[in-house]
Coordinates of C-alpha atoms in Angstrom, one line a residue:
Chain W
M1 CA -9.2 5.2 -111.2
Q2 CA -9.9 3.4 -114.4
V3 CA -12.6 0.6 -114.5
E4 CA -12.6 -1.2 -117.8
F5 CA -11.4 -4.5 -119.1
S6 CA -8.3 -4.6 -121.3
S7 CA -8.7 -5.5 -125.0
Q8 CA -7.1 -8.8 -124.3
Q9 CA -9.5 -9.5 -121.4
R10 CA -12.5 -8.6 -123.8
Q11 CA -11.1 -11.0 -126.4
Q12 CA -10.7 -13.8 -123.9
R13 CA -14.3 -13.2 -122.7
E14 CA -15.6 -13.6 -126.2
R15 CA -13.7 -16.9 -126.5
F16 CA -15.1 -18.1 -123.2
R17 CA -18.6 -17.0 -124.2
S18 CA -18.4 -18.9 -127.5
F19 CA -17.1 -22.0 -125.7
V20 CA -20.0 -21.9 -123.2
Q21 CA -22.6 -21.3 -125.9
E22 CA -21.4 -24.2 -128.0
H23 CA -20.4 -26.8 -125.4
I24 CA -22.2 -26.0 -122.1
C25 CA -25.6 -24.2 -122.7
P26 CA -27.1 -26.9 -124.8
C27 CA -26.4 -29.7 -122.3
A28 CA -26.7 -28.0 -118.9
A29 CA -30.4 -28.9 -118.3
D30 CA -29.7 -32.6 -119.1
W31 CA -26.6 -32.7 -116.8
D32 CA -28.8 -31.2 -114.0
R33 CA -31.4 -34.0 -114.5
Q34 CA -28.8 -36.7 -114.7
E35 CA -26.9 -35.3 -111.7
A36 CA -23.6 -35.6 -113.7
I37 CA -21.7 -33.7 -116.3
S38 CA -20.4 -35.6 -119.3
S39 CA -16.9 -36.8 -119.8
E40 CA -17.0 -34.9 -123.1
I41 CA -17.2 -31.5 -121.4
I42 CA -14.3 -32.4 -119.1
E43 CA -12.3 -33.3 -122.2
Q44 CA -13.3 -30.0 -123.9
L45 CA -12.3 -28.0 -120.8
R46 CA -8.9 -29.8 -120.8
S47 CA -8.3 -29.3 -124.5
H48 CA -9.1 -25.6 -124.3
G49 CA -6.7 -25.3 -121.4
Y50 CA -9.4 -24.1 -118.9
L51 CA -8.9 -26.8 -116.2
G52 CA -6.3 -25.7 -113.7
C53 CA -5.6 -22.5 -115.7
L54 CA -5.2 -20.1 -112.8
V55 CA -1.9 -21.7 -112.0
S56 CA -0.8 -23.1 -115.3
G57 CA -2.3 -20.5 -117.7
I58 CA -4.3 -21.1 -120.8
R59 CA -2.2 -22.8 -123.4
G60 CA 0.9 -21.3 -121.9
E61 CA -0.5 -17.8 -121.6
P62 CA -0.6 -16.6 -118.0
V63 CA -4.1 -15.9 -116.7
D64 CA -4.7 -12.8 -114.5
A65 CA -7.3 -12.8 -111.8
I66 CA -9.8 -10.8 -113.8
T67 CA -9.5 -13.0 -116.8
Y68 CA -10.0 -16.0 -114.5
G69 CA -13.0 -14.3 -113.1
L70 CA -14.5 -13.7 -116.6
L71 CA -14.0 -17.4 -117.4
T72 CA -15.7 -18.4 -114.2
E73 CA -18.6 -16.0 -114.8
E74 CA -19.1 -17.2 -118.4
I75 CA -19.0 -20.9 -117.4
A76 CA -21.4 -20.3 -114.5
R77 CA -23.7 -18.5 -116.9
G78 CA -24.0 -21.8 -118.7
C79 CA -23.8 -24.3 -115.8
S80 CA -22.8 -23.9 -112.2
S81 CA -21.8 -27.5 -111.9
V82 CA -19.2 -27.1 -114.5
R83 CA -18.1 -23.9 -112.8
S84 CA -17.7 -25.9 -109.6
L85 CA -15.3 -28.3 -111.4
L86 CA -13.1 -25.4 -112.4
T87 CA -13.3 -23.9 -108.9
V88 CA -12.2 -27.0 -107.1
Q89 CA -9.5 -27.8 -109.6
D90 CA -7.9 -24.4 -109.2
M91 CA -8.4 -24.4 -105.4
V92 CA -6.3 -27.6 -105.1
A93 CA -3.8 -26.4 -107.8
L94 CA -3.2 -23.2 -105.9
G95 CA -3.0 -25.0 -102.5
I96 CA -0.2 -27.2 -103.9
C97 CA 1.5 -24.5 -105.9
R98 CA 1.5 -22.2 -102.9
W99 CA 2.3 -24.5 -100.0
G100 CA 3.4 -27.9 -101.5
S101 CA 7.0 -29.0 -101.4
S102 CA 9.0 -28.8 -104.6
E103 CA 8.8 -32.6 -104.6
L104 CA 5.0 -32.5 -104.7
K105 CA 4.9 -29.8 -107.3
D106 CA 7.2 -31.8 -109.5
E107 CA 5.1 -34.9 -109.0
F108 CA 1.6 -33.4 -109.5
G109 CA 1.9 -29.8 -110.7
A110 CA 1.8 -30.4 -114.5
A111 CA -0.9 -33.0 -114.4
I112 CA -3.2 -30.8 -112.2
G113 CA -2.4 -27.7 -114.3
N114 CA -3.5 -29.4 -117.5
G115 CA -6.5 -31.2 -116.0
E116 CA -5.1 -34.7 -116.6
L117 CA -5.6 -35.3 -112.9
L118 CA -9.0 -34.2 -111.5
C119 CA -8.9 -32.7 -108.1
G120 CA -11.1 -32.7 -105.1
L121 CA -11.0 -30.8 -101.8
A122 CA -12.0 -32.8 -98.8
I123 CA -12.7 -30.6 -95.8
S124 CA -16.4 -31.0 -94.8
E125 CA -17.4 -34.0 -92.7
P126 CA -20.7 -35.4 -91.6
E127 CA -20.4 -33.4 -88.3
T128 CA -18.2 -30.6 -89.5
G129 CA -19.1 -27.8 -91.9
S130 CA -18.3 -24.2 -91.1
D131 CA -16.1 -25.1 -88.2
A132 CA -13.6 -26.6 -90.5
S133 CA -10.5 -26.2 -88.3
N134 CA -12.1 -28.8 -86.0
V135 CA -12.3 -31.7 -88.4
K136 CA -12.4 -35.2 -86.9
T137 CA -10.4 -37.1 -89.6
E138 CA -7.2 -38.2 -88.0
A139 CA -3.7 -38.8 -89.4
R140 CA -0.9 -40.7 -87.7
R141 CA 2.7 -41.4 -88.8
E142 CA 3.8 -45.0 -89.4
G143 CA 7.4 -45.1 -90.6
D144 CA 7.5 -43.4 -94.0
E145 CA 3.8 -43.2 -94.3
Y146 CA 0.8 -41.3 -93.0
V147 CA -2.3 -43.3 -92.1
L148 CA -5.7 -41.5 -92.4
C149 CA -8.9 -42.5 -90.7
G150 CA -12.2 -40.6 -91.0
R151 CA -15.1 -39.6 -93.3
K152 CA -15.6 -36.6 -95.6
K153 CA -18.9 -35.5 -97.0
W154 CA -20.2 -33.2 -99.7
I155 CA -17.0 -33.5 -101.7
T156 CA -17.4 -31.7 -105.0
F157 CA -16.6 -34.0 -107.9
G158 CA -15.5 -36.5 -105.3
Q159 CA -17.1 -39.3 -107.5
I160 CA -14.4 -38.8 -110.2
A161 CA -11.6 -36.9 -108.5
D162 CA -8.1 -38.5 -108.9
L163 CA -6.4 -36.6 -106.2
L164 CA -7.8 -35.0 -103.0
L165 CA -6.4 -32.3 -100.8
V166 CA -7.6 -33.5 -97.4
L167 CA -7.7 -31.6 -94.1
A168 CA -7.1 -33.9 -91.1
R169 CA -5.7 -33.7 -87.6
F170 CA -2.2 -34.9 -87.0
E171 CA -0.9 -34.8 -83.4
D172 CA -4.1 -32.8 -82.8
K173 CA -3.0 -30.1 -85.2
P174 CA -4.9 -29.2 -88.5
T175 CA -2.8 -30.6 -91.3
A176 CA -3.2 -31.0 -95.0
F177 CA -2.4 -34.0 -97.1
L178 CA -2.7 -35.1 -100.7
V179 CA -4.5 -38.4 -101.1
P180 CA -4.8 -40.2 -104.5
R181 CA -7.9 -42.2 -105.1
T182 CA -5.7 -45.2 -105.6
A183 CA -4.4 -45.1 -102.0
P184 CA -5.1 -48.3 -100.1
G185 CA -8.1 -47.7 -97.7
F186 CA -9.7 -45.0 -99.9
T187 CA -13.4 -45.6 -100.7
R188 CA -16.2 -43.3 -101.9
R189 CA -19.9 -43.3 -102.6
P190 CA -21.9 -40.9 -104.7
L191 CA -24.3 -38.4 -103.0
K192 CA -27.5 -37.7 -104.9
G193 CA -30.6 -35.6 -104.5
L194 CA -29.1 -32.2 -103.9
L195 CA -31.1 -29.0 -104.3
G196 CA -28.6 -27.3 -106.6
V197 CA -25.4 -27.6 -108.5
K198 CA -26.8 -31.1 -108.9
A199 CA -24.3 -32.2 -111.6
S200 CA -21.3 -31.6 -109.5
M201 CA -21.0 -35.3 -108.7
L202 CA -20.7 -35.0 -104.9
A203 CA -19.3 -37.9 -102.9
E204 CA -18.8 -39.1 -99.4
I205 CA -15.3 -40.4 -98.9
E206 CA -14.0 -42.7 -96.3
F207 CA -10.4 -43.1 -95.2
N208 CA -10.2 -46.5 -93.6
G209 CA -6.5 -46.7 -92.5
C210 CA -5.7 -45.0 -95.8
R211 CA -2.0 -45.0 -96.4
I212 CA -0.1 -42.3 -98.2
P213 CA 3.7 -41.6 -98.5
R214 CA 5.2 -39.1 -96.1
R215 CA 6.0 -36.7 -98.9
Y216 CA 2.2 -36.1 -99.5
L217 CA 2.1 -33.8 -96.5
V218 CA 1.2 -30.2 -97.8
G219 CA 2.7 -27.4 -95.8
K220 CA 3.6 -28.2 -92.2
P221 CA 1.5 -29.8 -89.4
G222 CA -0.6 -27.1 -87.7
F223 CA -0.8 -24.9 -90.8
G224 CA -3.2 -27.1 -92.7
Y225 CA -6.2 -25.0 -92.0
S226 CA -4.8 -21.5 -91.3
H227 CA -2.6 -21.4 -94.4
V228 CA -3.1 -24.3 -96.9
I229 CA -6.9 -24.6 -96.7
A230 CA -7.4 -20.9 -96.0
T231 CA -5.5 -20.2 -99.3
T232 CA -7.8 -22.6 -101.2
L233 CA -10.9 -21.2 -99.6
D234 CA -9.9 -17.6 -100.4
L235 CA -9.7 -18.6 -104.1
G236 CA -12.9 -20.6 -103.8
R237 CA -14.8 -17.5 -102.5
Y238 CA -13.4 -15.5 -105.4
S239 CA -14.5 -18.1 -107.9
V240 CA -17.9 -18.6 -106.4
A241 CA -18.4 -14.8 -106.3
W242 CA -17.8 -14.7 -110.1
G243 CA -19.9 -17.7 -110.5
A244 CA -22.8 -15.9 -108.8
V245 CA -22.3 -13.0 -111.2
G246 CA -22.7 -15.5 -114.0
I247 CA -26.0 -16.8 -112.5
I248 CA -27.3 -13.2 -112.2
Q249 CA -26.4 -12.5 -115.9
A250 CA -28.1 -15.7 -117.0
C251 CA -31.2 -14.7 -115.1
L252 CA -31.2 -11.3 -116.7
D253 CA -30.6 -12.7 -120.2
S254 CA -33.5 -15.2 -119.7
C255 CA -35.8 -12.5 -118.3
L256 CA -35.1 -10.0 -121.0
E257 CA -35.8 -12.5 -123.7
Y258 CA -38.9 -13.9 -122.0
T259 CA -40.5 -10.6 -121.0
A260 CA -40.0 -9.3 -124.6
K261 CA -42.0 -12.2 -126.0
R262 CA -44.6 -13.1 -123.4
K263 CA -47.8 -11.2 -123.8
Q264 CA -50.4 -10.6 -121.1
F265 CA -53.2 -8.1 -121.2
G266 CA -52.4 -7.4 -124.8
V267 CA -48.9 -6.3 -124.4
E268 CA -45.4 -7.8 -123.9
I269 CA -45.0 -8.2 -120.1
Q270 CA -41.9 -6.0 -120.1
E271 CA -44.3 -3.1 -120.8
H272 CA -45.6 -3.5 -117.2
Q273 CA -43.9 -1.3 -114.7
L274 CA -43.6 -3.9 -112.0
I275 CA -41.8 -6.2 -114.5
R276 CA -39.4 -3.4 -115.4
R277 CA -38.7 -2.8 -111.7
K278 CA -37.4 -6.4 -111.3
L279 CA -35.4 -6.1 -114.5
T280 CA -33.8 -2.9 -113.2
E281 CA -32.9 -4.6 -109.9
M282 CA -31.3 -7.5 -111.8
I283 CA -29.3 -5.1 -114.0
A284 CA -28.1 -3.1 -111.0
A285 CA -27.3 -6.3 -109.1
V286 CA -25.2 -7.9 -111.9
R287 CA -23.2 -4.7 -112.4
A288 CA -22.6 -4.1 -108.7
A289 CA -21.5 -7.7 -108.1
R290 CA -19.2 -7.7 -111.1
L291 CA -17.6 -4.5 -110.0
L292 CA -17.0 -5.9 -106.5
C293 CA -15.4 -9.0 -108.1
C294 CA -13.3 -6.9 -110.4
R295 CA -12.1 -4.9 -107.3
A296 CA -11.1 -8.2 -105.6
G297 CA -9.4 -9.4 -108.7
Y298 CA -7.5 -6.2 -109.1
L299 CA -6.2 -6.5 -105.6
R300 CA -5.3 -10.2 -106.1
D301 CA -3.2 -9.3 -109.1
R302 CA -1.4 -6.7 -107.0
K303 CA -0.9 -9.4 -104.3
D304 CA -2.5 -6.9 -101.9
P305 CA -3.5 -8.4 -98.5
A306 CA -6.8 -6.5 -98.8
A307 CA -7.8 -8.9 -101.6
V308 CA -8.9 -11.3 -98.8
P309 CA -11.6 -9.1 -97.2
E310 CA -12.6 -7.6 -100.6
T311 CA -13.2 -11.2 -101.8
L312 CA -15.3 -11.9 -98.7
V313 CA -17.5 -8.8 -99.5
A314 CA -17.7 -9.8 -103.2
K315 CA -18.8 -13.3 -102.4
Y316 CA -21.2 -12.1 -99.8
F317 CA -22.9 -9.6 -102.0
A318 CA -22.8 -11.6 -105.3
S319 CA -24.3 -14.8 -103.7
K320 CA -27.1 -12.9 -102.0
A321 CA -27.8 -11.0 -105.2
A322 CA -27.8 -14.2 -107.2
V323 CA -30.5 -15.7 -105.0
R324 CA -32.6 -12.6 -105.1
S325 CA -32.2 -12.3 -108.9
A326 CA -33.0 -15.9 -109.5
S327 CA -36.0 -15.8 -107.3
D328 CA -37.2 -12.7 -109.3
A329 CA -36.4 -14.5 -112.5
V330 CA -38.7 -17.4 -111.5
Q331 CA -41.4 -14.9 -110.6
L332 CA -41.2 -13.2 -113.9
H333 CA -41.5 -16.5 -115.8
G334 CA -44.7 -17.3 -113.8
A335 CA -45.7 -21.0 -114.1
N336 CA -43.1 -21.5 -116.8
G337 CA -40.5 -20.5 -114.2
L338 CA -41.5 -23.5 -112.1
S339 CA -40.9 -25.9 -114.9
D340 CA -37.6 -27.4 -116.0
E341 CA -38.5 -26.4 -119.5
F342 CA -37.0 -23.1 -118.7
P343 CA -33.6 -22.7 -117.0
V344 CA -34.5 -20.2 -114.3
S345 CA -35.6 -22.8 -111.7
R346 CA -32.1 -24.3 -112.1
Y347 CA -30.6 -20.9 -111.6
L348 CA -32.5 -20.4 -108.4
R349 CA -31.4 -23.8 -107.0
D350 CA -27.8 -23.2 -108.1
A351 CA -27.8 -19.6 -106.7
K352 CA -28.9 -20.9 -103.2
V353 CA -25.8 -23.1 -103.1
T354 CA -23.5 -20.1 -103.5
E355 CA -24.9 -18.8 -100.3
I356 CA -23.7 -21.9 -98.4
I357 CA -20.4 -23.0 -99.9
E358 CA -17.0 -21.5 -99.2
G359 CA -18.3 -19.8 -96.1
S360 CA -22.1 -19.3 -95.7
T361 CA -23.7 -15.9 -95.8
Q362 CA -23.9 -16.0 -92.0
I363 CA -20.2 -16.9 -91.6
Q364 CA -19.4 -13.9 -93.9
Q365 CA -21.6 -11.7 -91.7
I366 CA -19.4 -12.7 -88.7
T367 CA -16.1 -12.4 -90.5
I368 CA -16.4 -9.3 -92.7
P369 CA -16.5 -6.9 -89.7
Q370 CA -13.4 -8.5 -88.3
C371 CA -11.4 -7.8 -91.5
P372 CA -10.8 -4.1 -92.0
L373 CA -11.2 -3.0 -95.6
P374 CA -9.1 -0.2 -97.3
E375 CA -10.8 3.0 -98.1
L376 CA -12.3 3.2 -101.6
Chain Z
M1 CA 14.8 -3.1 -87.8
D2 CA 12.6 -0.5 -86.0
D3 CA 11.1 0.5 -89.3
K4 CA 10.1 -3.1 -90.0
K5 CA 8.6 -3.4 -86.5
T6 CA 6.6 -0.2 -87.0
K7 CA 5.2 -1.4 -90.3
I8 CA 4.3 -4.8 -88.9
R9 CA 2.7 -3.2 -85.8
T10 CA 0.7 -0.8 -87.9
F11 CA -0.5 -3.7 -90.1
L12 CA -1.5 -5.8 -87.1
A13 CA -3.2 -2.9 -85.3
R14 CA -5.9 -3.0 -87.9
F15 CA -7.0 -6.4 -86.6
S16 CA -6.5 -5.8 -82.9
R17 CA -9.0 -2.9 -82.6
N18 CA -5.9 -0.6 -82.3
H19 CA -4.8 -2.2 -79.0
Q20 CA -1.1 -1.8 -78.6
I21 CA 0.7 -5.0 -79.5
S22 CA 4.1 -5.4 -77.7
D23 CA 7.0 -6.6 -79.8
D24 CA 7.2 -10.0 -78.0
A25 CA 3.5 -10.6 -77.5
D26 CA 2.2 -13.9 -79.0
I27 CA -0.2 -12.6 -81.7
F28 CA -1.8 -16.0 -82.2
A29 CA -2.5 -16.6 -78.5
S30 CA -3.9 -13.1 -78.1
G31 CA -6.4 -13.8 -80.8
T32 CA -5.2 -11.0 -83.0
V33 CA -4.4 -13.5 -85.8
H34 CA -7.0 -15.9 -87.1
S35 CA -6.9 -17.8 -90.4
L36 CA -8.1 -14.8 -92.5
V37 CA -5.6 -12.5 -90.9
A38 CA -2.9 -15.2 -91.2
L39 CA -3.4 -15.1 -95.0
Q40 CA -3.2 -11.3 -95.1
L41 CA -0.1 -11.3 -92.8
I42 CA 1.7 -13.6 -95.3
S43 CA 0.7 -11.4 -98.2
F44 CA 1.7 -8.3 -96.3
I45 CA 5.1 -9.7 -95.4
E46 CA 5.8 -10.8 -99.0
K47 CA 4.7 -7.6 -100.6
E48 CA 6.1 -5.1 -98.1
F49 CA 9.5 -6.8 -97.5
E50 CA 9.9 -8.4 -101.0
I51 CA 10.5 -12.0 -99.8
V52 CA 8.7 -15.2 -100.5
V53 CA 7.2 -17.2 -97.7
A54 CA 7.7 -20.9 -98.7
D55 CA 6.3 -24.1 -97.3
E56 CA 9.4 -24.8 -95.3
D57 CA 9.0 -21.4 -93.6
L58 CA 5.7 -22.5 -92.0
E59 CA 6.9 -22.7 -88.5
P60 CA 5.0 -21.1 -85.6
E61 CA 8.1 -19.5 -84.3
N62 CA 8.6 -17.5 -87.5
F63 CA 5.3 -15.6 -87.0
R64 CA 4.6 -15.8 -83.3
S65 CA 5.4 -12.1 -82.4
I66 CA 6.5 -8.9 -84.1
N67 CA 10.1 -9.6 -82.9
N68 CA 10.0 -13.1 -84.4
I69 CA 8.5 -11.9 -87.7
V70 CA 11.3 -9.3 -88.0
A71 CA 14.0 -11.9 -87.3
F72 CA 12.4 -14.2 -89.9
I73 CA 12.3 -11.4 -92.5
E74 CA 16.0 -10.6 -91.8
R75 CA 17.0 -14.2 -92.1
K76 CA 15.2 -14.5 -95.5
A77 CA 16.7 -11.3 -96.8
A78 CA 20.2 -12.4 -95.7
A79 CA 19.7 -15.8 -97.5
L80 CA 18.8 -13.9 -100.7
L81 CA 22.0 -12.0 -100.5
R82 CA 24.2 -15.1 -99.9
P83 CA 25.8 -16.5 -103.1
P84 CA 24.6 -20.0 -104.0
V85 CA 26.7 -22.9 -102.9
M86 CA 28.3 -24.6 -105.8
A87 CA 28.2 -28.4 -105.8

């Protein structure tokens, strides 16, 4: 067993790191305060080929699962809201690439793959969260169209998404559809005041007799949740797991810098044993979480069915470790950690979100024992 | 065919707490297959039998039982062997 990144993966990681350092780190706190990312960063992500890259590659170069994970980690190290833009774009891209008709792929594939069209994933509703297969939004057929009625809530980048992959019920069966923001009967309103990932421009979306062409069905009726959405959520968990690794790394970087400078009782606080203990736990956490993500990525690249449960474990562990590490990071920063002059309070708020999205920690605790894992 | 059945049965047994699954049992109705298993089942079929499950293949009958899955795999494999129809 060999556990190391290829030289190409290392080079890519350096490129991602430079990009994040230049375009994301200096702005992340402002985006968090403004509850929106800038159009400039979206354009930068597009021009670097990062939006939708899992399916389309980066500037024509295919992206393996580990490289995609490294991109996600680096971006989350800078800003979890930008990470969530990448996550949702790739979730929808994969859903269409995997289960869309050739007609749909021809119509939307290129524009999603290069980020020209921004995507949203509309699953959650005011009354439906974890129990996603029981959404209330309904679809009915009228001639050559589907007509959707219902409301979706907590839709990441729903404020600016051009195209949404929507889970609805058609003839009482979970079914997936593509809905452009220009479809008649489509309205949205911004959601503000979230705890974390505040700049991910959430929206509530209403389909009020929203009409879409018949060809915008994704997959077949009855397979919308079990296959189309399940495929997207599997990738979402993978991406969020790597994102959680990025948060832990950001916590560790901040703490190493802060504890080397900050003096109390006449010495840098990193000289105190209890501070070192927290640093040690963070170092172990980020390495363990990254290795679990790598294992899941390795299986994904081999198209191994076990990638699904390995991803569950990676997401479960990494998100919990991110919350613990971010909480410790705030603690190590003392009063400064409570202020938005330092990034660690943002890391803590963003980390908490990773324990709730794409399957809460409690849902993972129910599902992981149901999915046997291969022997290590 | 028996070899395929054995492979599929062995794969599914991991999710059914090793209860014996008969070849014509409805694996969805019995609760053996939920969404996370459905994803793994697709990956397993594609990797093990070297076929691609496409959007048009998403029909409940194709995956309802071990017998149906084997029949589906054999149809897909046969289609791969058929020469393309020239227009």
